[in-house]
Amino acid sequence: MPLSHAYGTPPEKSAATRLLNEALDLGYDFFDTAALYGFGANEELIGEAIGHRRHDYILASKCGMTGVDGQRVIDGRPETLRRTLDDSLRRLKTDVIDLYYLHRWDKTVPIEDSVGELGRFVAEGKVRAIGLSEVSAATLRRAHPVHPIAALQNEYSPWSRNPELGVLAATREIGAALVSFSPVARGFLAGSVTNPDGLPDKDIRRAMPRFQADNLSTNLSILERFQRLADNSGCRPAQLSLAWVLSRGDHVIAIPGTTSLQHLRENFQARLLEIDAGVLKQIDGLFAQGSIAGARYAPATLAEIDSEEY
């Protein structure tokens, strides 16, 4: 997402192309995009930059939340999902998407209707497996009998523990992956956000309560202690956050985003870290319920999602 959307000015296409190919060269093999990101620009980037290496990676994209006339729109009607898929296949320069998510559940459309259409995409050979994003365990269990759900993507990191309220267990029970987006807390646990005024004008974090001045000052005191744990473990804070996420279960996958080649390489090494169980337990305590100041999203956005919230 940050290569095209939401975190200020995206990098030049040449730099983004280099980063995507470097990721493949390192051994990354799971790439996650969406019709929403850059209102199609991110899918076009992937198609142009690494479409010729299509057999080297698992490709995931999303529908149900797109850009319409410059505005983000949630629309889960089957006809809209089908139109979005056809546009995505064209932009991605492929005839099949390995994992296709419903990016957001449109609460005006029964989840069974949206998932039923995604299942038809599988039957038609345009999609290999389907997933959901930002939904609760209850909604996952409603959807799964309609068509098997291969993956559920929710925000999960030491400072966003909401999946532990239901979906961490539910995904394990049905045999689905839990794909953790923002596993480094939107850069916060990498130490990249220390001043809200330093965020770019169009950065989505400016509207997120956790990054606003009063809350951020509280959260930075927790970050200092987290950074000490990383130093004592001989790794970078972002790597420690990723290692913590990966420790949550064999079915848990982390998808860190970055525009930095250095961070790309550091993130990839996190999977090899052997973090002491005592350190992981300290992280659990450091980020216990109520320790982080501010909600994940502003109230209007929280109303759009279905995932469990503390």
Short mmCIF file of C-alpha atoms in Angstrom, two decimals:
data_model
loop_
_atom_site.label_atom_id
_atom_site.label_comp_id
_atom_site.label_asym_id
_atom_site.label_seq_id
_atom_site.Cartn_x
_atom_site.Cartn_y
_atom_site.Cartn_z
CA MET A 1 0.00 0.00 0.00
CA PRO A 2 2.65 2.63 0.83
CA LEU A 3 4.08 2.29 -2.67
CA SER A 4 0.92 3.94 -4.02
CA HIS A 5 -1.44 5.06 -1.30
CA ALA A 6 -2.21 6.61 2.06
CA TYR A 7 1.22 7.39 3.54
CA GLY A 8 2.10 10.68 1.88
CA THR A 9 3.73 11.00 -1.53
CA PRO A 10 4.50 7.57 -3.02
CA PRO A 11 8.01 6.85 -4.33
CA GLU A 12 8.84 7.22 -8.00
CA LYS A 13 7.77 4.27 -10.13
CA SER A 14 11.38 3.33 -10.82
CA ALA A 15 12.14 3.10 -7.09
CA ALA A 16 8.98 1.09 -6.42
CA THR A 17 9.81 -1.26 -9.28
CA ARG A 18 13.29 -1.82 -7.90
CA LEU A 19 11.91 -2.53 -4.43
CA LEU A 20 9.37 -5.10 -5.68
CA ASN A 21 12.00 -6.94 -7.70
CA GLU A 22 14.44 -6.83 -4.79
CA ALA A 23 11.75 -8.40 -2.62
CA LEU A 24 11.43 -11.29 -5.06
CA ASP A 25 15.20 -11.66 -5.25
CA LEU A 26 15.41 -11.86 -1.44
CA GLY A 27 12.75 -14.57 -1.31
CA TYR A 28 9.50 -12.78 -0.50
CA ASP A 29 6.77 -14.81 -2.17
CA PHE A 30 3.46 -13.26 -1.03
CA PHE A 31 2.40 -9.88 -2.41
CA ASP A 32 -0.72 -8.13 -1.14
CA THR A 33 -2.45 -5.33 -3.03
CA ALA A 34 -6.00 -4.00 -3.53
CA ALA A 35 -8.14 -2.18 -6.04
CA LEU A 36 -8.31 0.66 -3.51
CA TYR A 37 -4.57 1.33 -3.29
CA GLY A 38 -3.92 4.37 -5.43
CA PHE A 39 -7.36 3.73 -6.96
CA GLY A 40 -5.87 1.03 -9.17
CA ALA A 41 -2.35 2.43 -9.41
CA ASN A 42 -0.84 -0.19 -7.10
CA GLU A 43 -2.23 -3.08 -9.12
CA GLU A 44 -0.90 -1.44 -12.28
CA LEU A 45 2.51 -1.07 -10.62
CA ILE A 46 2.63 -4.76 -9.70
CA GLY A 47 1.53 -5.79 -13.18
CA GLU A 48 4.19 -3.66 -14.82
CA ALA A 49 7.01 -4.22 -12.31
CA ILE A 50 6.79 -7.95 -11.60
CA GLY A 51 4.07 -9.26 -13.89
CA HIS A 52 6.78 -11.00 -15.91
CA ARG A 53 7.72 -12.94 -12.74
CA ARG A 54 4.13 -13.97 -11.98
CA HIS A 55 5.03 -17.59 -11.18
CA ASP A 56 7.46 -16.50 -8.45
CA TYR A 57 4.86 -15.26 -5.97
CA ILE A 58 1.40 -15.69 -4.53
CA LEU A 59 -0.74 -12.74 -5.56
CA ALA A 60 -3.44 -11.36 -3.28
CA SER A 61 -5.78 -8.49 -4.06
CA LYS A 62 -9.06 -7.14 -2.71
CA CYS A 63 -12.45 -5.90 -3.80
CA GLY A 64 -15.41 -4.31 -2.07
CA MET A 65 -13.69 -1.00 -1.36
CA THR A 66 -12.59 1.11 -4.30
CA GLY A 67 -12.14 4.68 -5.45
CA VAL A 68 -15.13 6.29 -7.18
CA ASP A 69 -14.80 9.85 -8.44
CA GLY A 70 -11.86 10.39 -6.10
CA GLN A 71 -13.63 9.05 -3.02
CA ARG A 72 -13.27 5.76 -1.12
CA VAL A 73 -16.47 3.74 -1.49
CA ILE A 74 -17.49 0.46 0.18
CA ASP A 75 -19.68 -1.57 -2.17
CA GLY A 76 -20.17 -5.31 -1.74
CA ARG A 77 -22.87 -5.88 -4.35
CA PRO A 78 -22.05 -8.89 -6.53
CA GLU A 79 -22.13 -6.90 -9.76
CA THR A 80 -19.66 -4.38 -8.34
CA LEU A 81 -17.32 -7.11 -7.11
CA ARG A 82 -17.33 -8.72 -10.56
CA ARG A 83 -16.55 -5.45 -12.29
CA THR A 84 -13.73 -4.78 -9.81
CA LEU A 85 -12.24 -8.23 -10.39
CA ASP A 86 -12.19 -7.83 -14.16
CA ASP A 87 -10.50 -4.42 -13.81
CA SER A 88 -7.95 -5.86 -11.38
CA LEU A 89 -7.05 -8.78 -13.64
CA ARG A 90 -6.41 -6.33 -16.45
CA ARG A 91 -4.25 -4.04 -14.33
CA LEU A 92 -2.31 -6.93 -12.79
CA LYS A 93 -1.67 -8.46 -16.23
CA THR A 94 -2.78 -11.89 -15.11
CA ASP A 95 -5.65 -14.28 -15.74
CA VAL A 96 -5.95 -15.46 -12.12
CA ILE A 97 -5.54 -14.01 -8.62
CA ASP A 98 -4.37 -16.52 -6.03
CA LEU A 99 -6.17 -14.99 -3.03
CA TYR A 100 -9.01 -12.51 -3.44
CA TYR A 101 -10.37 -10.72 -0.38
CA LEU A 102 -13.52 -8.83 0.37
CA HIS A 103 -11.68 -5.72 1.56
CA ARG A 104 -14.57 -4.54 3.72
CA TRP A 105 -17.94 -6.06 4.42
CA ASP A 106 -20.61 -3.77 3.01
CA LYS A 107 -23.17 -4.00 5.82
CA THR A 108 -25.99 -3.15 3.42
CA VAL A 109 -25.33 -6.45 1.62
CA PRO A 110 -25.59 -9.82 3.38
CA ILE A 111 -22.12 -11.29 3.78
CA GLU A 112 -23.47 -14.48 2.20
CA ASP A 113 -24.24 -12.60 -1.04
CA SER A 114 -20.78 -11.06 -1.34
CA VAL A 115 -18.99 -14.29 -0.45
CA GLY A 116 -21.24 -16.26 -2.79
CA GLU A 117 -20.06 -14.10 -5.68
CA LEU A 118 -16.42 -14.54 -4.67
CA GLY A 119 -17.06 -18.28 -4.69
CA ARG A 120 -18.33 -18.04 -8.24
CA PHE A 121 -15.06 -16.36 -9.22
CA VAL A 122 -13.28 -19.48 -7.94
CA ALA A 123 -15.61 -21.75 -9.93
CA GLU A 124 -14.85 -19.69 -13.05
CA GLY A 125 -11.08 -20.03 -12.55
CA LYS A 126 -10.46 -16.29 -12.12
CA VAL A 127 -9.57 -16.67 -8.42
CA ARG A 128 -7.96 -19.60 -6.60
CA ALA A 129 -9.05 -18.85 -3.02
CA ILE A 130 -11.02 -16.19 -1.19
CA GLY A 131 -10.58 -14.19 1.99
CA LEU A 132 -12.15 -11.54 4.19
CA SER A 133 -10.73 -8.43 5.84
CA GLU A 134 -11.61 -6.52 9.02
CA VAL A 135 -14.42 -8.84 10.06
CA SER A 136 -15.27 -10.58 13.32
CA ALA A 137 -15.16 -14.26 14.20
CA ALA A 138 -18.97 -14.34 14.01
CA THR A 139 -18.99 -12.99 10.45
CA LEU A 140 -16.21 -15.38 9.47
CA ARG A 141 -18.31 -18.28 10.70
CA ARG A 142 -21.32 -17.03 8.71
CA ALA A 143 -19.26 -16.74 5.55
CA HIS A 144 -17.26 -19.97 5.71
CA PRO A 145 -20.18 -22.36 4.98
CA VAL A 146 -21.04 -20.36 1.84
CA HIS A 147 -17.54 -20.86 0.46
CA PRO A 148 -14.36 -21.87 2.31
CA ILE A 149 -12.47 -18.83 3.58
CA ALA A 150 -8.74 -19.36 3.11
CA ALA A 151 -7.56 -16.23 4.92
CA LEU A 152 -8.75 -13.46 7.16
CA GLN A 153 -6.79 -10.23 7.10
CA ASN A 154 -7.05 -8.02 10.18
CA GLU A 155 -4.73 -5.53 11.83
CA TYR A 156 -2.50 -7.34 14.33
CA SER A 157 0.60 -6.16 16.15
CA PRO A 158 1.66 -5.74 19.77
CA TRP A 159 -0.36 -2.53 19.97
CA SER A 160 -3.44 -3.88 18.10
CA ARG A 161 -4.46 -7.06 19.89
CA ASN A 162 -8.07 -7.17 18.71
CA PRO A 163 -7.69 -10.50 16.82
CA GLU A 164 -7.20 -12.18 20.19
CA LEU A 165 -10.87 -11.45 20.95
CA GLY A 166 -12.00 -14.08 18.46
CA VAL A 167 -10.47 -14.34 15.02
CA LEU A 168 -7.08 -15.71 16.09
CA ALA A 169 -8.85 -18.80 17.43
CA ALA A 170 -11.56 -18.92 14.77
CA THR A 171 -9.12 -18.90 11.86
CA ARG A 172 -7.16 -21.72 13.48
CA GLU A 173 -10.34 -23.72 13.98
CA ILE A 174 -11.48 -23.52 10.35
CA GLY A 175 -8.01 -23.95 8.89
CA ALA A 176 -7.64 -20.39 7.55
CA ALA A 177 -4.61 -18.13 7.71
CA LEU A 178 -4.71 -14.98 9.81
CA VAL A 179 -2.92 -12.38 7.70
CA SER A 180 -1.72 -9.54 9.90
CA PHE A 181 -1.65 -6.15 8.26
CA SER A 182 0.23 -3.26 9.86
CA PRO A 183 2.33 -5.73 11.90
CA VAL A 184 4.73 -2.91 12.80
CA ALA A 185 1.87 -0.65 13.97
CA ARG A 186 1.89 1.56 10.88
CA GLY A 187 5.56 2.31 11.46
CA PHE A 188 5.13 3.29 15.09
CA LEU A 189 6.95 0.25 16.48
CA ALA A 190 9.79 0.89 14.05
CA GLY A 191 10.26 4.25 15.75
CA SER A 192 9.41 6.21 12.62
CA VAL A 193 6.65 8.36 14.15
CA THR A 194 7.63 10.55 17.09
CA ASN A 195 5.87 13.78 16.18
CA PRO A 196 2.39 14.02 14.58
CA ASP A 197 3.41 17.25 12.86
CA GLY A 198 6.12 15.32 11.04
CA LEU A 199 3.60 13.21 9.14
CA PRO A 200 2.93 14.21 5.51
CA ASP A 201 -0.23 16.20 4.84
CA LYS A 202 -2.04 13.31 3.11
CA ASP A 203 -0.91 10.62 5.53
CA ILE A 204 -3.86 8.59 6.87
CA ARG A 205 -2.23 8.40 10.31
CA ARG A 206 -3.03 12.07 10.88
CA ALA A 207 -6.70 11.08 11.34
CA MET A 208 -5.96 8.11 13.60
CA PRO A 209 -6.40 8.87 17.31
CA ARG A 210 -3.29 6.94 18.38
CA PHE A 211 -1.06 9.27 16.38
CA GLN A 212 -2.56 12.52 17.63
CA ALA A 213 -0.56 14.62 20.02
CA ASP A 214 -2.00 13.80 23.46
CA ASN A 215 -2.25 10.08 22.77
CA LEU A 216 1.08 9.89 20.98
CA SER A 217 3.01 11.23 23.95
CA THR A 218 1.60 8.41 26.11
CA ASN A 219 2.33 5.80 23.47
CA LEU A 220 5.91 7.00 22.98
CA SER A 221 6.70 6.12 26.59
CA ILE A 222 5.71 2.52 25.81
CA LEU A 223 7.77 2.61 22.62
CA GLU A 224 10.89 3.51 24.61
CA ARG A 225 10.51 0.34 26.69
CA PHE A 226 9.82 -1.72 23.57
CA GLN A 227 12.97 -0.38 21.94
CA ARG A 228 15.00 -1.45 24.96
CA LEU A 229 13.61 -4.97 24.62
CA ALA A 230 14.71 -4.97 20.97
CA ASP A 231 18.18 -3.73 21.87
CA ASN A 232 18.52 -6.44 24.51
CA SER A 233 17.38 -9.04 21.96
CA GLY A 234 19.95 -7.89 19.41
CA CYS A 235 17.45 -6.81 16.75
CA ARG A 236 15.66 -3.79 15.36
CA PRO A 237 12.32 -2.78 16.95
CA ALA A 238 10.45 -3.52 13.70
CA GLN A 239 11.99 -6.98 13.62
CA LEU A 240 10.91 -7.63 17.19
CA SER A 241 7.35 -6.61 16.35
CA LEU A 242 7.31 -8.96 13.37
CA ALA A 243 8.79 -11.80 15.42
CA TRP A 244 6.08 -11.27 18.06
CA VAL A 245 3.34 -11.46 15.40
CA LEU A 246 4.81 -14.63 13.91
CA SER A 247 4.96 -16.20 17.36
CA ARG A 248 1.16 -16.03 17.68
CA GLY A 249 0.58 -19.23 15.69
CA ASP A 250 1.72 -21.31 12.75
CA HIS A 251 -1.27 -20.00 10.78
CA VAL A 252 -0.31 -16.35 11.27
CA ILE A 253 1.30 -14.43 8.39
CA ALA A 254 2.71 -10.89 8.63
CA ILE A 255 2.64 -8.50 5.66
CA PRO A 256 4.81 -5.48 6.46
CA GLY A 257 4.78 -2.69 3.92
CA THR A 258 7.73 -0.43 3.19
CA THR A 259 9.22 1.96 0.66
CA SER A 260 12.76 1.39 1.99
CA LEU A 261 15.17 -1.22 0.62
CA GLN A 262 16.95 -1.32 3.99
CA HIS A 263 13.71 -1.99 5.85
CA LEU A 264 12.70 -4.56 3.23
CA ARG A 265 15.86 -6.52 4.01
CA GLU A 266 15.56 -6.11 7.78
CA ASN A 267 11.93 -7.20 7.77
CA PHE A 268 12.75 -10.35 5.83
CA GLN A 269 15.32 -11.39 8.42
CA ALA A 270 12.75 -11.19 11.23
CA ARG A 271 11.41 -14.63 10.34
CA LEU A 272 14.75 -16.14 11.40
CA LEU A 273 14.88 -14.54 14.84
CA GLU A 274 14.62 -16.73 17.91
CA ILE A 275 13.21 -14.41 20.57
CA ASP A 276 13.29 -15.60 24.15
CA ALA A 277 9.87 -16.60 25.46
CA GLY A 278 10.39 -14.29 28.41
CA VAL A 279 10.79 -11.31 26.07
CA LEU A 280 7.60 -12.23 24.23
CA LYS A 281 5.80 -12.37 27.55
CA GLN A 282 7.16 -8.95 28.47
CA ILE A 283 5.78 -7.57 25.20
CA ASP A 284 2.38 -9.03 26.07
CA GLY A 285 2.48 -7.19 29.38
CA LEU A 286 3.83 -3.96 27.93
CA PHE A 287 0.93 -3.78 25.47
CA ALA A 288 -1.78 -5.13 27.75
CA GLN A 289 -5.36 -3.98 27.23
CA GLY A 290 -5.72 -0.30 28.09
CA SER A 291 -2.05 0.55 27.83
CA ILE A 292 -2.27 2.19 24.38
CA ALA A 293 -3.91 5.59 24.21
CA GLY A 294 -6.41 6.15 21.41
CA ALA A 295 -8.51 3.97 19.13
CA ARG A 296 -7.23 2.34 15.95
CA TYR A 297 -9.46 4.47 13.75
CA ALA A 298 -11.58 7.59 13.96
CA PRO A 299 -15.24 6.94 14.91
CA ALA A 300 -16.53 7.11 11.31
CA THR A 301 -14.09 4.44 10.18
CA LEU A 302 -14.72 2.23 13.21
CA ALA A 303 -18.41 2.24 12.23
CA GLU A 304 -17.50 0.79 8.84
CA ILE A 305 -15.64 -2.28 10.09
CA ASP A 306 -16.89 -5.45 11.71
CA SER A 307 -13.83 -6.71 13.57
CA GLU A 308 -13.90 -7.02 17.35
CA GLU A 309 -12.77 -3.94 19.23
CA TYR A 310 -11.62 -3.49 22.82
#
